[in-house]
Coordinates of C-alpha atoms in Angstrom, one line a residue:
G23 CA -2.6 -98.6 -18.8
A24 CA -4.5 -102.3 -18.3
P25 CA -1.9 -104.7 -19.5
T26 CA -2.1 -105.7 -23.2
E27 CA -3.2 -102.6 -22.9
T28 CA -2.1 -101.2 -26.7
H29 CA -2.5 -98.1 -28.3
E30 CA -5.1 -98.6 -30.2
D31 CA -7.1 -100.0 -27.3
V32 CA -6.1 -96.8 -26.2
D33 CA -7.4 -94.6 -29.7
A34 CA -11.0 -97.0 -29.4
I35 CA -11.2 -95.1 -26.0
A36 CA -11.8 -92.2 -28.0
E37 CA -13.7 -93.4 -30.8
L38 CA -15.9 -95.2 -28.4
A39 CA -16.8 -92.0 -26.4
L40 CA -17.8 -90.1 -30.1
E41 CA -19.8 -92.9 -31.3
V42 CA -22.2 -92.6 -27.8
L43 CA -21.8 -89.0 -28.6
G44 CA -23.5 -89.6 -31.9
R45 CA -26.3 -91.4 -30.8
M46 CA -26.5 -89.0 -27.8
R47 CA -26.8 -86.3 -30.4
A48 CA -29.6 -87.8 -31.9
V49 CA -31.7 -88.1 -29.5
R50 CA -30.9 -84.5 -28.4
R51 CA -28.8 -82.1 -30.4
D52 CA -27.2 -80.2 -27.5
A53 CA -26.1 -83.8 -25.6
R54 CA -22.8 -83.6 -23.7
L55 CA -20.6 -86.0 -22.2
H56 CA -17.9 -86.7 -19.9
L57 CA -15.3 -89.4 -20.4
G58 CA -13.8 -90.5 -17.5
V59 CA -10.4 -92.5 -17.7
G60 CA -8.8 -93.6 -14.4
T61 CA -4.7 -95.5 -14.5
F62 CA -5.0 -99.1 -14.2
V63 CA -3.2 -99.6 -10.6
P64 CA -2.5 -103.5 -10.4
R65 CA -3.9 -104.6 -7.5
P66 CA -2.1 -106.9 -4.3
W67 CA -4.8 -109.6 -3.7
T68 CA -6.4 -109.8 -7.7
P69 CA -5.4 -111.7 -10.5
F70 CA -2.9 -108.6 -11.9
Q71 CA -1.0 -108.4 -8.7
W72 CA 2.0 -109.3 -11.2
A73 CA 1.2 -107.2 -13.5
A74 CA 3.6 -104.2 -14.2
Q75 CA 2.1 -100.8 -13.3
V76 CA 2.4 -97.9 -16.5
S77 CA 5.0 -95.6 -16.0
L78 CA 4.8 -91.8 -15.3
E79 CA 5.7 -91.5 -18.5
E80 CA 3.1 -93.5 -20.8
T81 CA 0.4 -93.0 -18.5
R82 CA 1.4 -88.9 -19.9
E83 CA 1.4 -90.6 -23.2
R84 CA -1.5 -92.6 -23.3
Q85 CA -3.6 -89.6 -22.0
G86 CA -2.8 -87.2 -24.2
R87 CA -4.0 -89.6 -27.3
I88 CA -7.2 -89.1 -26.2
L89 CA -6.5 -85.8 -24.9
D90 CA -5.4 -84.8 -28.4
R91 CA -8.9 -85.5 -30.0
M92 CA -10.7 -85.0 -27.7
R93 CA -9.3 -80.6 -28.5
R94 CA -11.7 -80.9 -31.5
V95 CA -14.8 -82.0 -29.9
P96 CA -15.5 -79.2 -26.9
A97 CA -18.8 -81.7 -26.1
V98 CA -16.9 -83.9 -24.8
K99 CA -15.3 -83.2 -21.6
V100 CA -12.2 -85.2 -20.4
G101 CA -11.8 -85.6 -16.8
R102 CA -9.2 -87.8 -15.8
H103 CA -6.9 -88.8 -12.7
D104 CA -3.2 -87.3 -12.5
P105 CA -0.8 -89.2 -13.2
E106 CA 1.5 -88.8 -10.4
E107 CA -1.9 -89.2 -7.9
S108 CA -1.8 -92.7 -9.4
W109 CA 2.0 -93.4 -9.3
I110 CA 1.9 -92.1 -5.2
E111 CA -1.1 -94.7 -5.2
G112 CA 1.1 -97.9 -6.4
L113 CA 3.8 -96.9 -5.3
I114 CA 2.6 -97.5 -1.7
C115 CA 0.2 -100.1 -2.7
R116 CA 2.0 -101.8 -4.5
G117 CA 5.1 -101.6 -2.7
D118 CA 7.0 -103.8 0.3
R119 CA 7.5 -102.3 4.5
R120 CA 9.8 -100.9 3.3
V121 CA 6.7 -98.2 1.7
A122 CA 6.0 -98.0 5.1
D123 CA 9.3 -95.6 6.1
V124 CA 8.7 -93.5 3.2
V125 CA 5.6 -92.7 4.1
E126 CA 6.6 -91.8 7.0
R127 CA 9.5 -89.6 6.6
A128 CA 7.0 -88.2 3.4
F129 CA 4.3 -86.6 6.2
R130 CA 7.3 -85.7 8.1
L131 CA 8.7 -83.7 5.0
G132 CA 5.0 -82.5 4.7
A133 CA 2.9 -83.8 2.1
R134 CA -0.6 -84.3 3.5
L135 CA -3.8 -85.1 1.6
D136 CA -2.6 -86.5 -1.9
G137 CA -5.8 -87.3 -3.3
W138 CA -6.5 -83.8 -4.0
R139 CA -4.2 -81.9 -6.1
E140 CA -4.3 -78.6 -4.9
Y141 CA -2.6 -80.6 -1.6
R142 CA -0.1 -82.8 -3.5
R143 CA 3.4 -82.6 -3.7
P144 CA 5.3 -85.6 -5.5
D145 CA 9.3 -84.2 -5.2
L146 CA 7.9 -84.8 -1.7
W147 CA 7.4 -88.3 -1.9
R148 CA 10.6 -88.3 -3.8
R149 CA 13.0 -86.7 -1.4
A150 CA 11.1 -89.7 1.0
L151 CA 12.5 -92.2 -1.5
E152 CA 15.8 -90.9 -1.5
D153 CA 16.2 -90.0 2.0
V154 CA 15.0 -93.9 2.3
G155 CA 17.1 -95.3 -0.2
Y156 CA 13.8 -97.3 -1.4
D157 CA 13.9 -97.5 -5.4
P158 CA 10.3 -97.3 -6.5
A159 CA 11.0 -99.5 -9.5
A160 CA 10.7 -102.1 -6.7
S161 CA 7.4 -101.1 -6.9
F162 CA 6.2 -101.3 -10.3
R163 CA 8.1 -104.0 -11.6
A164 CA 5.5 -107.1 -12.9
R165 CA 6.8 -109.9 -10.6
A166 CA 7.1 -113.9 -11.4
L167 CA 4.6 -116.3 -10.6
D168 CA 6.4 -118.0 -8.2
E169 CA 8.5 -115.2 -6.6
P170 CA 7.1 -114.5 -2.7
L171 CA 4.5 -110.9 -2.6
P172 CA 5.3 -108.6 0.2
W173 CA 1.8 -109.1 0.8
D174 CA 1.9 -112.9 1.0
H175 CA 1.7 -112.5 4.7
V176 CA -2.3 -111.3 4.5
D177 CA -4.8 -114.4 3.7
P178 CA -7.6 -112.7 1.4
L179 CA -9.8 -116.2 1.5
V180 CA -8.9 -116.8 -2.5
S181 CA -6.4 -119.3 -3.6
R182 CA -2.8 -117.9 -4.3
A183 CA -3.5 -120.5 -7.4
W184 CA -6.8 -120.0 -8.2
L185 CA -5.1 -116.1 -8.7
G186 CA -3.2 -117.4 -11.3
A187 CA -5.3 -119.2 -12.7
E188 CA -7.4 -115.9 -13.6
W189 CA -4.5 -113.6 -14.5
H190 CA -3.1 -116.5 -17.0
R191 CA -7.5 -116.5 -18.7
A192 CA -7.1 -112.1 -18.5
L193 CA -4.1 -112.4 -20.3
A194 CA -5.6 -115.0 -22.7
G195 CA -9.1 -112.5 -22.9
E196 CA -11.0 -114.9 -21.3
P197 CA -14.2 -114.3 -19.2
T198 CA -14.3 -115.6 -15.9
P199 CA -18.7 -116.3 -15.1
D200 CA -20.3 -114.6 -11.9
C201 CA -20.1 -116.9 -9.8
R202 CA -23.2 -115.4 -7.8
A203 CA -25.3 -116.9 -11.5
G204 CA -23.8 -119.6 -11.5
R205 CA -21.1 -122.7 -10.8
C206 CA -18.8 -122.3 -7.8
V207 CA -15.3 -121.1 -9.9
G208 CA -13.1 -122.5 -7.4
C209 CA -11.7 -119.4 -5.8
G210 CA -10.9 -121.5 -2.6
A211 CA -13.3 -118.4 -0.4
M212 CA -16.0 -121.6 -0.2
E213 CA -13.9 -124.2 1.6
V214 CA -11.8 -121.2 4.3
L215 CA -15.6 -119.4 4.5
P216 CA -18.2 -120.5 3.3
A217 CA -21.5 -119.4 5.4
A218 CA -19.9 -116.1 3.6
C219 CA -20.3 -117.2 0.3
T220 CA -23.9 -118.5 0.9
A221 CA -25.1 -115.2 2.5
A222 CA -23.3 -113.8 -0.8
L223 CA -25.5 -116.3 -3.0
R224 CA -28.7 -115.8 -1.2
L225 CA -28.6 -111.9 -1.3
H226 CA -27.8 -112.0 -5.4
A227 CA -30.7 -114.6 -5.8
E228 CA -33.1 -111.9 -3.3
S229 CA -31.9 -108.2 -5.6
P230 CA -34.2 -107.3 -7.9
R231 CA -34.2 -107.5 -11.0
P232 CA -33.8 -104.7 -13.8
T233 CA -36.8 -104.0 -15.8
P234 CA -35.6 -104.7 -19.6
A235 CA -36.4 -102.2 -21.9
P236 CA -39.4 -102.4 -24.3

């Protein structure tokens, strides 16, 4: 569900899994592969905070493309995030302050431990949405770069302008270098909290590096 993801990209996940399994079996004939597939939730305070989150229906369809392909390959076990879990996650983390009333109402209706499939009750969340009168589309929709965001009052120590520039770079497929191993990328954190940036640079420099394989 990442921005710009196509069906061809989803199919490539299955192709990559099969290629990895093939290389594993060249070493060990009974090798098995566990493929984990997560649903992308565009988080606040990241370059993806302006992106839309894919719908439940689209999430199921994309997961189904991978599952259908892997059913013919018993050596690959596919683990995946439950679409309803990601839906609740996006509803809460991308919504405005009205979602607090939804959370309270869902709790009072009996929602508990929604991270566990056996306890998850999406029906209670939908009822809470109806009771509060909150349209979930407000959480999942795309945002304009210049519109106020529900979380703007929280300072992540990274400038909004830099996040916007990173959003455009992500859409263009342009990587951003790791600032710990090179020059500052200008996110704004160094100006606001230089001690933390300096400490991160020092820890990175002192961290042991993996030994290259012979």
